[in-house]
Short mmCIF file of C-alpha atoms and ligand atoms in Angstrom, two decimals:
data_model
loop_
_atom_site.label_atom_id
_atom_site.label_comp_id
_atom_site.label_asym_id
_atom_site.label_seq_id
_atom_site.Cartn_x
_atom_site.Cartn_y
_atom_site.Cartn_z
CA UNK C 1 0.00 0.00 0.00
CA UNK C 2 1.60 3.70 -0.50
CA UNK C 3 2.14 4.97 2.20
CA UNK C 4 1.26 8.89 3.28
CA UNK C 5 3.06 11.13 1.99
CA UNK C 6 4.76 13.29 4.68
CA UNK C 7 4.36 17.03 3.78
CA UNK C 8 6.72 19.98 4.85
CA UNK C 9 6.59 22.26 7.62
CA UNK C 10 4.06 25.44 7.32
CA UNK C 11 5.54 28.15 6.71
CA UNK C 12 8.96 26.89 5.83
CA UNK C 13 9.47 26.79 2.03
CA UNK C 14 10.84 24.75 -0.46
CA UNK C 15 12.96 26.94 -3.06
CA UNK C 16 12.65 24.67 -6.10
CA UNK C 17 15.22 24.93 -8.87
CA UNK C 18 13.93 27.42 -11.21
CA UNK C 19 13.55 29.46 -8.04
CA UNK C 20 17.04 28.64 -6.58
CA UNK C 21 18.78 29.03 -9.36
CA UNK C 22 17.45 32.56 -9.48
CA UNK C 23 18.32 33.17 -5.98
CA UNK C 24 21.71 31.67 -6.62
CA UNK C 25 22.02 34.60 -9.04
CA UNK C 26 20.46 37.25 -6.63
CA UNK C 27 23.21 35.74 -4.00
CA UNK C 28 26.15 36.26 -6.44
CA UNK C 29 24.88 40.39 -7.37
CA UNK C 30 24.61 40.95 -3.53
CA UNK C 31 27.82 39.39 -2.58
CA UNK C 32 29.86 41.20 -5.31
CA UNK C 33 28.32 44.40 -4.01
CA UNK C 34 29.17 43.76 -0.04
CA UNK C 35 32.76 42.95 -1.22
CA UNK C 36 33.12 46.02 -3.30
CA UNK C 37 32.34 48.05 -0.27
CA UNK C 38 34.54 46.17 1.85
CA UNK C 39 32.28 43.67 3.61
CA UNK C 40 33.50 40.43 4.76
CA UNK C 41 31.49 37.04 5.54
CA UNK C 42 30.90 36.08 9.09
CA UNK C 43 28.99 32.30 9.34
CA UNK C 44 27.35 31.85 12.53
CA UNK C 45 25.14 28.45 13.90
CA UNK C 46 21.84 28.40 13.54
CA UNK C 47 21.13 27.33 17.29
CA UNK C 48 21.57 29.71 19.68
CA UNK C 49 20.91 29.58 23.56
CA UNK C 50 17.47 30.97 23.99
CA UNK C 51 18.90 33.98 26.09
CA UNK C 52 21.09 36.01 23.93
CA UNK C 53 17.88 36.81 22.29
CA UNK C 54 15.87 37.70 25.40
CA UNK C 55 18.78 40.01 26.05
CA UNK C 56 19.49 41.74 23.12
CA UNK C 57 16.02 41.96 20.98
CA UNK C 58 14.61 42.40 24.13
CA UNK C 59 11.85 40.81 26.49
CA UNK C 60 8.96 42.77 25.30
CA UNK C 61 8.99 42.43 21.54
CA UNK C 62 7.49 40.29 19.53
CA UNK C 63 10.21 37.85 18.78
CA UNK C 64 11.02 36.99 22.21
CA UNK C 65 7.65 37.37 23.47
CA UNK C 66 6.03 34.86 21.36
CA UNK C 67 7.81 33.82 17.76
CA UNK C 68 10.84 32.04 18.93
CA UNK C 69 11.34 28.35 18.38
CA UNK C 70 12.60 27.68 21.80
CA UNK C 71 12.94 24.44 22.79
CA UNK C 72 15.21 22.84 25.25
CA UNK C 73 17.97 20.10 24.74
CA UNK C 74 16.71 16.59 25.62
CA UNK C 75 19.81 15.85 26.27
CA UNK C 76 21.28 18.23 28.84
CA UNK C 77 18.39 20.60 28.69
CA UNK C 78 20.14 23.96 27.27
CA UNK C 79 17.31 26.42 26.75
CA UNK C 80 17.87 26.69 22.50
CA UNK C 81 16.56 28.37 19.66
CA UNK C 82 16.57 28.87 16.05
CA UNK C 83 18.33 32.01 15.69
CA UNK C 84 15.18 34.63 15.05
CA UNK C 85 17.79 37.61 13.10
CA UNK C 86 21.12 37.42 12.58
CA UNK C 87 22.61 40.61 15.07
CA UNK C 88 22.77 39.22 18.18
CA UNK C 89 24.56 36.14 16.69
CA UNK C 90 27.01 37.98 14.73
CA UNK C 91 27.68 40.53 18.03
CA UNK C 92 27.86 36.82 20.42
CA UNK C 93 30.58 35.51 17.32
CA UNK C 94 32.47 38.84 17.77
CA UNK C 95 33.09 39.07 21.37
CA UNK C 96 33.59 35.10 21.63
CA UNK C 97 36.33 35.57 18.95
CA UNK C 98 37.52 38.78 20.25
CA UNK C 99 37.47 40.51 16.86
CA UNK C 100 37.31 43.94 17.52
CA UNK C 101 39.45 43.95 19.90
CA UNK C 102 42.62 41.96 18.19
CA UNK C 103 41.51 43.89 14.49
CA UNK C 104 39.75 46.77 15.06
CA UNK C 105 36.46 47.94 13.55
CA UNK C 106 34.76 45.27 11.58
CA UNK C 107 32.59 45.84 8.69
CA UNK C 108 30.67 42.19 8.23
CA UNK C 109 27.83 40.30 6.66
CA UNK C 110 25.96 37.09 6.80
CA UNK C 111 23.19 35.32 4.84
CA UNK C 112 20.82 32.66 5.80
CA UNK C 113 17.79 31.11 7.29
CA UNK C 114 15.56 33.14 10.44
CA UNK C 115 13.01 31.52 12.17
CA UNK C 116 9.70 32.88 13.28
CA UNK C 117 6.68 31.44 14.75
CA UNK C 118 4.58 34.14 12.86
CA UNK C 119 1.19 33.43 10.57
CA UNK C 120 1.96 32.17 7.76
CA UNK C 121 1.42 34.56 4.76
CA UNK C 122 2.32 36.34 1.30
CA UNK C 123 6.03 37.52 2.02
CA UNK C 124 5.88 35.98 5.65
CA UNK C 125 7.01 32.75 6.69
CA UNK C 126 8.55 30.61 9.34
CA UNK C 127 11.30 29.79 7.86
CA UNK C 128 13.14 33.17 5.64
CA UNK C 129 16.10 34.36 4.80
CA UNK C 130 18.50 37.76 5.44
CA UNK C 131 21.03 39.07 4.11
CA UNK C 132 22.52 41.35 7.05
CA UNK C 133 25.55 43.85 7.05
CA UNK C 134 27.03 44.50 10.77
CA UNK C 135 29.53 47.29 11.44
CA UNK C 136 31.35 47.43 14.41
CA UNK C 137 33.31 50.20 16.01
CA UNK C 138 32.34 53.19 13.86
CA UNK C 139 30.41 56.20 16.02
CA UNK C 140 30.29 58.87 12.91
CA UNK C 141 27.11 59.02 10.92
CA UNK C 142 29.31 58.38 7.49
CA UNK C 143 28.55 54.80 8.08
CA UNK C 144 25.12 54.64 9.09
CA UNK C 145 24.89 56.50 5.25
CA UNK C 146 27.52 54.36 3.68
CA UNK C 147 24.67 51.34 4.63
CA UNK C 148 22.04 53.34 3.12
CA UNK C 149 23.58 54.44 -0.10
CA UNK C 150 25.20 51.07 -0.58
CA UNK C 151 21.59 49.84 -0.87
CA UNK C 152 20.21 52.57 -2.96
CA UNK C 153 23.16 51.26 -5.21
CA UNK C 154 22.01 47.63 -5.04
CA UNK C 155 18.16 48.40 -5.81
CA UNK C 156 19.63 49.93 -9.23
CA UNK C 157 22.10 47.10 -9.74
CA UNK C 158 19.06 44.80 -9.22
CA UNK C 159 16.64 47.39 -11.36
CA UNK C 160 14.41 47.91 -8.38
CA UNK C 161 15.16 51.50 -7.72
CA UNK C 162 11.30 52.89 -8.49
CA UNK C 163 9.91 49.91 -6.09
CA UNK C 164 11.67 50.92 -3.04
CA UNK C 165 11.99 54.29 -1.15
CA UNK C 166 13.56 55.01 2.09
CA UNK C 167 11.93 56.36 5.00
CA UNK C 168 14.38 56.98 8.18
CA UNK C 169 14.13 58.32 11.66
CA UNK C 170 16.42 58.88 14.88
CA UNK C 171 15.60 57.10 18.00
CA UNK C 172 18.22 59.09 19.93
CA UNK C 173 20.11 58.06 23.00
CA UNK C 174 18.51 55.72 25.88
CA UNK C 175 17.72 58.94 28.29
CA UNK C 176 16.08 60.85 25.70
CA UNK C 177 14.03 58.04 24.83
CA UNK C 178 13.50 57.46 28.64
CA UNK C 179 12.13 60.72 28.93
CA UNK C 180 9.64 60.54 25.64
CA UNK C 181 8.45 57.30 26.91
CA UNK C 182 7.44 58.89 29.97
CA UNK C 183 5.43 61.57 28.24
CA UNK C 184 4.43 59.21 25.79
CA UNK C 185 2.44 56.82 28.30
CA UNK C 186 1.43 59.85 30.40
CA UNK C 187 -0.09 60.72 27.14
CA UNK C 188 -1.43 57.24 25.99
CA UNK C 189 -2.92 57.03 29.82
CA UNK C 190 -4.92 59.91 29.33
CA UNK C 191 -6.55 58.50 26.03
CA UNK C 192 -6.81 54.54 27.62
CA UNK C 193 -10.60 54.33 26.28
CA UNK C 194 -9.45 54.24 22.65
CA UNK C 195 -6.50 51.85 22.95
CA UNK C 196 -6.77 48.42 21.49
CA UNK C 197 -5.82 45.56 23.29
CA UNK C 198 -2.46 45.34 21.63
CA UNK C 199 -1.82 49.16 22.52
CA UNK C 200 -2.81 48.46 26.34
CA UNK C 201 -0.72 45.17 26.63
CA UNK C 202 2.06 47.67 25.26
CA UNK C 203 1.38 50.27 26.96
CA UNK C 204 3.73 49.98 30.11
CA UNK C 205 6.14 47.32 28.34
CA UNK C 206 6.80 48.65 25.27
CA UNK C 207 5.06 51.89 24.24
CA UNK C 208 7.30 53.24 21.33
CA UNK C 209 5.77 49.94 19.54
CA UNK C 210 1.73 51.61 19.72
CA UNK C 211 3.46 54.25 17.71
CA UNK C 212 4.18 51.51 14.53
CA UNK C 213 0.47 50.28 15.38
CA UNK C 214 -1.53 49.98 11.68
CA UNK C 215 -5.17 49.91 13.34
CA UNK C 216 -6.79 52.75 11.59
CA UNK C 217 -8.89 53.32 14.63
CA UNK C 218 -5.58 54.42 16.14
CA UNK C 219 -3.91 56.77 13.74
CA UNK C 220 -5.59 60.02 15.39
CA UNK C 221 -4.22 59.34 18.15
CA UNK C 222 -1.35 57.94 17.67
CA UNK C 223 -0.24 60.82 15.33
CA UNK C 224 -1.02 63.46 18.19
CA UNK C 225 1.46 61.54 20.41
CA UNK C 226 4.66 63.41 21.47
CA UNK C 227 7.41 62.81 19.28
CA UNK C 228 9.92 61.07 20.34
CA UNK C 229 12.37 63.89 17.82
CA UNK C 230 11.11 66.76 20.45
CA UNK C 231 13.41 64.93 23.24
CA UNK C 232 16.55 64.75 21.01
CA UNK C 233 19.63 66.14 21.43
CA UNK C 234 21.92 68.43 20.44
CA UNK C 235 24.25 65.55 19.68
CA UNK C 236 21.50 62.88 18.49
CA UNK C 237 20.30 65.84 16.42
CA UNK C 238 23.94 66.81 14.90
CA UNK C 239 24.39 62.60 14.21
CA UNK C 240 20.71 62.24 12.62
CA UNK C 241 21.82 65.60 10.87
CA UNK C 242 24.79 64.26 9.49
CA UNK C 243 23.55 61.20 7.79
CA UNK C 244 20.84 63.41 6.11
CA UNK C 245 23.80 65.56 4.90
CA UNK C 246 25.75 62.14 3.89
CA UNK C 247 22.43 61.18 1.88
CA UNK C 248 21.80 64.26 0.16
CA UNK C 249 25.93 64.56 -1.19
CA UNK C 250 25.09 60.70 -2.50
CA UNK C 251 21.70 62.27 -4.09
CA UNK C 252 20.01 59.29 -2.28
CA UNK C 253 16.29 60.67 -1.60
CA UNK C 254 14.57 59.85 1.59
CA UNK C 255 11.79 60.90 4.12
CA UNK C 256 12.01 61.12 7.53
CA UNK C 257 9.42 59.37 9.29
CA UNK C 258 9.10 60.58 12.99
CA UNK C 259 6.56 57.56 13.89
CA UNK C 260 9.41 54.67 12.62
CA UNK C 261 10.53 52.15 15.11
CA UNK C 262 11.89 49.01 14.84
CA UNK C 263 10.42 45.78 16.18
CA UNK C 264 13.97 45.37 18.11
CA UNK C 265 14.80 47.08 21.57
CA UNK C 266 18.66 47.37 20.50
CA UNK C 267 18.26 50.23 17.85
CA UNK C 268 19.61 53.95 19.06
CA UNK C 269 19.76 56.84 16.63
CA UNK C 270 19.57 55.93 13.22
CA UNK C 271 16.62 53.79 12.08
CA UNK C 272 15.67 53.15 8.60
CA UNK C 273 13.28 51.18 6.50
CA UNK C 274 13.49 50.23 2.64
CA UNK C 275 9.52 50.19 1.54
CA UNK C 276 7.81 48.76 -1.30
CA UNK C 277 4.17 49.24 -2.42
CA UNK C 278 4.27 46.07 -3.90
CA UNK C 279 3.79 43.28 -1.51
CA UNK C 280 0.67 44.26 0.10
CA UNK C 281 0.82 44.27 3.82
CA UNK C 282 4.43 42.78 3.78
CA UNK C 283 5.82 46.33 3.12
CA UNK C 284 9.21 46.16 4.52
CA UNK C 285 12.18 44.61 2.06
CA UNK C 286 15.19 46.11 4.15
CA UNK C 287 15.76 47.42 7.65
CA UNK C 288 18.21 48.87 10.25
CA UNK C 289 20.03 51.36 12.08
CA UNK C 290 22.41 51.99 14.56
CA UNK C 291 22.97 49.76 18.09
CA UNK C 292 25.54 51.46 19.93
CA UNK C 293 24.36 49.58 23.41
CA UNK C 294 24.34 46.05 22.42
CA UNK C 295 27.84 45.34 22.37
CA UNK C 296 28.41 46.16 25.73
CA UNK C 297 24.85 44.45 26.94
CA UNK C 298 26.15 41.60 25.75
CA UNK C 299 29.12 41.70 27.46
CA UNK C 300 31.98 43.82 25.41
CA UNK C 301 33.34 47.01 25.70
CA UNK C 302 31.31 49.91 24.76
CA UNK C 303 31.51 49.86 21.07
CA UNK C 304 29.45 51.73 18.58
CA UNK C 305 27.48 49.57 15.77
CA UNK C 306 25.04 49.85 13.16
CA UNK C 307 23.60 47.19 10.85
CA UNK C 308 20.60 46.37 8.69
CA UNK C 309 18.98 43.15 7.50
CA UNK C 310 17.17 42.43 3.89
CA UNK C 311 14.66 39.58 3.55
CA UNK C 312 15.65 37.50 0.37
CA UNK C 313 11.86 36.20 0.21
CA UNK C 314 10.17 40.00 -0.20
CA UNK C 315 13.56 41.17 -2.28
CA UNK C 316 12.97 37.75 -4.74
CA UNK C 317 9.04 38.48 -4.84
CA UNK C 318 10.02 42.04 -6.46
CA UNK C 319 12.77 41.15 -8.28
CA UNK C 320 11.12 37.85 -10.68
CA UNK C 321 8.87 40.90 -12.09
CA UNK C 322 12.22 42.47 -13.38
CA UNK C 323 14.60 38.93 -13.38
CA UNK C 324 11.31 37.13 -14.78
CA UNK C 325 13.67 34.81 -17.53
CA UNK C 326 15.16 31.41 -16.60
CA UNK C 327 18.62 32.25 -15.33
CA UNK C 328 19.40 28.29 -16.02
CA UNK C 329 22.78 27.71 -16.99
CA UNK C 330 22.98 26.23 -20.19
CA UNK C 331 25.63 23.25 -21.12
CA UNK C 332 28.47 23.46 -23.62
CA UNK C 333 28.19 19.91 -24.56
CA UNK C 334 25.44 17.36 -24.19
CA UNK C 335 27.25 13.48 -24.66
CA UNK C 336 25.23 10.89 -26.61
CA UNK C 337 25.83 7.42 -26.63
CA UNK C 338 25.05 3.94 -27.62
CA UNK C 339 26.03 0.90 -26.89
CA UNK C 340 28.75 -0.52 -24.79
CA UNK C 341 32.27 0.60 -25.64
CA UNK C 342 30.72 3.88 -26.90
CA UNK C 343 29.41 4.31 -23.70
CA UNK C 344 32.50 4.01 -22.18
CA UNK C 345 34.54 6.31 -24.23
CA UNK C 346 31.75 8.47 -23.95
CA UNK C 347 32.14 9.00 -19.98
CA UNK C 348 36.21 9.63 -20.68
CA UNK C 349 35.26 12.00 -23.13
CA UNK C 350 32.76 14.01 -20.97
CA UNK C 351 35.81 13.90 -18.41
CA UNK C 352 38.20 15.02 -21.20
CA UNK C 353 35.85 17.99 -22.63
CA UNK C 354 35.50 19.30 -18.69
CA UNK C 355 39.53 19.23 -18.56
CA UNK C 356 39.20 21.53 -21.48
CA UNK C 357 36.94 24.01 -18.96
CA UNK C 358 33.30 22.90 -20.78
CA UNK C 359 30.10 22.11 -19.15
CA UNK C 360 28.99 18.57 -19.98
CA UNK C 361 25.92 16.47 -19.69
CA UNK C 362 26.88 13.11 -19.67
CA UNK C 363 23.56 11.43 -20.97
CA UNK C 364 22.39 8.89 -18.15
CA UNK C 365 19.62 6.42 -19.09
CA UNK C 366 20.35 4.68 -22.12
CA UNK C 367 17.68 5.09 -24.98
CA UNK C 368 18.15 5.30 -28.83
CA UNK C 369 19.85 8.62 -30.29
CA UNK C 370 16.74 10.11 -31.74
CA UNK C 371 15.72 10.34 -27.66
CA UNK C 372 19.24 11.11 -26.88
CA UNK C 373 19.11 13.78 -29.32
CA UNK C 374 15.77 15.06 -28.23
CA UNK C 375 17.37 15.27 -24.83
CA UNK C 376 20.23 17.18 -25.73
CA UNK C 377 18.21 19.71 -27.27
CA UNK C 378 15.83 20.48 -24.45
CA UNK C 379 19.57 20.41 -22.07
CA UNK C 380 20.46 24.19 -23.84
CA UNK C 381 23.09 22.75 -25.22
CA UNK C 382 25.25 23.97 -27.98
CA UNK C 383 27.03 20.92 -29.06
CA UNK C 384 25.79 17.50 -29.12
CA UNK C 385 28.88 15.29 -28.94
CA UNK C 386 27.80 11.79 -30.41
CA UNK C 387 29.55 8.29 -29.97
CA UNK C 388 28.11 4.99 -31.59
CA UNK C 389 29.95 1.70 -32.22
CA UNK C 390 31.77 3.16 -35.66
CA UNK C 391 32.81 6.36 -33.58
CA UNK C 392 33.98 4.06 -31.00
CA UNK C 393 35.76 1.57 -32.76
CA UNK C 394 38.16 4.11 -34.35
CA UNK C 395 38.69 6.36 -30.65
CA UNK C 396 36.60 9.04 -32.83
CA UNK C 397 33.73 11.40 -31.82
CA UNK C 398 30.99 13.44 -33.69
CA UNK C 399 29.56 16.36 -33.08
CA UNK C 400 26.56 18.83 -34.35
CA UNK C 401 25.75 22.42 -33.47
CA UNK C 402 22.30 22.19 -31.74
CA UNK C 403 21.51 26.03 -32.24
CA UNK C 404 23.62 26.87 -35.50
CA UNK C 405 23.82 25.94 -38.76
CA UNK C 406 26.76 23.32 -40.14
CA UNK C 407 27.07 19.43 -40.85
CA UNK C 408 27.84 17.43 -38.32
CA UNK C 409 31.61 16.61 -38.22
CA UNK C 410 33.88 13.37 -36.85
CA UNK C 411 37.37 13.85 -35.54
CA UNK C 412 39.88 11.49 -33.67
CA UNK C 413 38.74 12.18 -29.53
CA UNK C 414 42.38 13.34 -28.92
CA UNK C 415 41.38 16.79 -31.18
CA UNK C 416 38.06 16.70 -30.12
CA UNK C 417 38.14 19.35 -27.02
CA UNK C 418 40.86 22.04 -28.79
CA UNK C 419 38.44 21.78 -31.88
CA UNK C 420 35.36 23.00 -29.83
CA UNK C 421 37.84 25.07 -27.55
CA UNK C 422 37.93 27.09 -31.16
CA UNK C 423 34.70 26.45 -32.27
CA UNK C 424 32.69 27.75 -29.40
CA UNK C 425 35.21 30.34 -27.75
CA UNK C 426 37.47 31.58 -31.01
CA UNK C 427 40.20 29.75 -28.87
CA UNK C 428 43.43 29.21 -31.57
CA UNK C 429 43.87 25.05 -31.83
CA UNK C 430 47.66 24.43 -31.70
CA UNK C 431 48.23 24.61 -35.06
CA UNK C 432 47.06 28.24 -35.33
CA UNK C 433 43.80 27.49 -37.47
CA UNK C 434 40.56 28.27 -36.63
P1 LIG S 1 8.03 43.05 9.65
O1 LIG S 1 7.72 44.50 9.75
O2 LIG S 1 7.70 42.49 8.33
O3 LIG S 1 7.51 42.22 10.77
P2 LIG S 1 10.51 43.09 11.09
O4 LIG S 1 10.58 44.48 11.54
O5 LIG S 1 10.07 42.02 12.01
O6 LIG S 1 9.63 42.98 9.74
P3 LIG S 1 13.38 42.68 10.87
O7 LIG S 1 13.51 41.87 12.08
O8 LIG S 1 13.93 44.04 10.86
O9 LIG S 1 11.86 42.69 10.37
O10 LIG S 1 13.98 41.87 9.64
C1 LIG S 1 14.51 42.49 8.47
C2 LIG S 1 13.76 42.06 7.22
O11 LIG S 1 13.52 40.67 7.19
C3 LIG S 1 12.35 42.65 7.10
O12 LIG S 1 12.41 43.93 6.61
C4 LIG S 1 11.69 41.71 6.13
O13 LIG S 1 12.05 42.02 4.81
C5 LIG S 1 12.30 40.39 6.51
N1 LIG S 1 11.39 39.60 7.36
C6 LIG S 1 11.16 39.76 8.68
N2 LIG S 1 10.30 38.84 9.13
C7 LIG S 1 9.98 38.05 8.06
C8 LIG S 1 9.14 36.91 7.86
N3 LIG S 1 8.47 36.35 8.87
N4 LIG S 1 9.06 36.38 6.62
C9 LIG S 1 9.74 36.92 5.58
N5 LIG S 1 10.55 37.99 5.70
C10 LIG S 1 10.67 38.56 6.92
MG1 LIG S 2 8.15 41.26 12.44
#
């Protein structure tokens, strides 16, 4: 009897191969971009014990309060998780490695899977994927707009430049925001009757959040709110002032968006969101700002930092409008073959042609040639390479353009890889003809 078939998890995708292979692409734009500004990889686990999170993103968020996938060890029960972002991880690898301190300022990224126990929907999931940038040990606003610009740049290397615009905002320092958040739920007290139920579980936990609420029922009153910019300053003011400056020298537009918090509790100062009218609810493609407590809450010295994270999933939604080809990569050389010996030399001549730098399809599961062929053709191919008993019997090889005109030719299997060396890539054969 067949038995059940045993389906995936909800929420956590399977990226199929036309898919992949178009995120494979996406992967190889954005990592030529990091390393052009400098950027190097940092690979962290994905299992993390459960309380760097509670300590960095914070107890009263979200995240920690109810979309981790914490679990503990049946075996020694550790209290772990599947990392929910990727800053606290990369900040833990840091420290543990001393890197700062042995190298000085770091400029880093990763790229993988998060984990969130959020409802499943278009451009959310369980299972997604960041790219993140971390900078460590940089105070001046030059790099909180080096992270901005450099993804201005990427939107235009990626041709998404009129999907996205940037909204950013300054959180300040922890006392100014200490004193706005008194005001703030002085404020919020006085209007309790027209909270919702998220806003009054907020309200003494984590009030900046009401601010970010989307209830329309709220807006009024959340827009008459203090601001949190009337608490700023002089020097949160001259930092958020200088990245505005940075932006406008780079020509990058943006608006500044007094109501913009992030979801984390780590963020100081600079805070910025890349937006997209194109994903419905699921607005957010790209954000991040600057963290300059977290180092030291996590046990380092006091070092400034700023970061951002990108979620593949929204960016690859977007992008298959512009990328919306097959990016498959197409063989040189598709092998055909029948019959025993030919078979044989056929699998040292697929090894041979590879020496020679081609891509080869070694056909795999026999059938006549007129399949073979048929096969070859749908591979992409531009050269079917074809061995039979006659071909085999003298060590020879044919071959036929699949995409071009010209007969198909035979030549001793010794010539066979410099004559398509010349063939396909105007590479000289030894004798100087082409
Ligand atoms: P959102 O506003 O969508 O909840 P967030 O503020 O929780 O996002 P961050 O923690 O800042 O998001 O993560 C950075 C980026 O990762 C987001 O801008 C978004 O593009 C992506 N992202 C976050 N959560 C998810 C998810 N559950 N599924 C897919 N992408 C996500
Ligand atoms: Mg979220």
């Amino acid at each position: 009897m067949a038995q059940k078939l045993i389906q995936g998890v909800k929420g956590m995708h399977d990226i199929l191969p036309e898919d992949a292979e178009r995120w494979e692409l996406f992967e190889e734009i954005v990592r030529g971009w990091l390393r052009d500004y400098g950027y190097r990889p940092i690979r962290t686990p994905i299992l993390e014990f459960t309380p760097l999170f509670v300590r960095s993103v914070g107890e009263h968020t979200d995240i920690v309060e109810r979309e981790m996938y914490a679990f503990e060890d049946r075996l020694n029960g550790d209290p772990l998780v599947l990392r929910p972002e990727g800053t606290a991880p990369c900040v833990r690898a840091v420290l543990e490695h001393n890197l700062i301190n042995a190298a000085g300022p770091q400029r880093l990224y990763y790229n993988g899977p998060m984990f969130r126990h959020e409802r499943p929907q278009k451009g959310r999931l369980r299972q997604f994927h960041q790219f993140g940038v971390e900078a460590f040990g940089y105070a001046g606003p030059d790099i909180d707009a080096e992270h901005i610009v450099m993804l201005s740049r990427l939107w235009r290397d990626l041709g998404l430049e009129d999907d996205i615009w940037l909204e950013i905002n300054s959180l300040g320092a922890s006392e100014e925001r200490a004193r706005h958040r008194e005001a703030l739920i002085a404020y919020l007290e006085t209007h309790i009757d027209l909270l919702d139920d998220d806003a009054r579980r907020r309200l003494h936990s984590n009030p900046l959040r009401i601010l970010d609420t989307k209830n329309p029922a709220l807006q009024a009153v959340v827009e008459a709110a203090p601001k949190l910019y009337e608490f700023l300053g002089v020097e949160s003011l001259a930092h958020f002032e200088g990245v505005q400056a940075l932006l406008r020298e780079a020509a990058v537009p943006f608006k500044v968006n007094h109501r913009l918090v992030r979801g984390l509790d780590y963020y100081n100062r600079t805070v910025f969101e890349w937006v997209t009218d194109k994903l419905g609810a699921q607005a957010t493609v790209c954000g991040g700002g600057r963290y300059d407590g977290l180092v030291e809450q996590l046990g380092g010295k006091p070092t400034p930092a700023c970061g951002f994270g990108m979620g593949i999933e929204r960016l690859m939604m977007l992008w298959a409008e512009v990328q919306a080809d097959s990016v498959r990569a197409e063989p040189d050389v598709y092998l055909v073959h029948q019959g025993e010996a030919a078979s044989r030399l056929a699998f040292r001549v697929a090894e041979q042609l590879r020496d020679h730098g081609f891509a080869v399809i070694y056909h795999c599961g026999g059938g006549n040639f007129k399949n073979q062929m048929k096969k070859a053709d749908a591979s992409g191919a531009r050269v079917a390479v074809i061995i039979g008993d006659d071909e085999a019997a003298a060590e020879e090889a044919s071959f036929k353009f699949m995409r071009e005109e010209g007969e198909q030719r035979r030549l001793p299997v010794a010539q066979l890889g410099e004559t398509l060396a010349a063939l396909l890539y105007n590479v000289e054969e030894e004798d100087g003809s082409v």
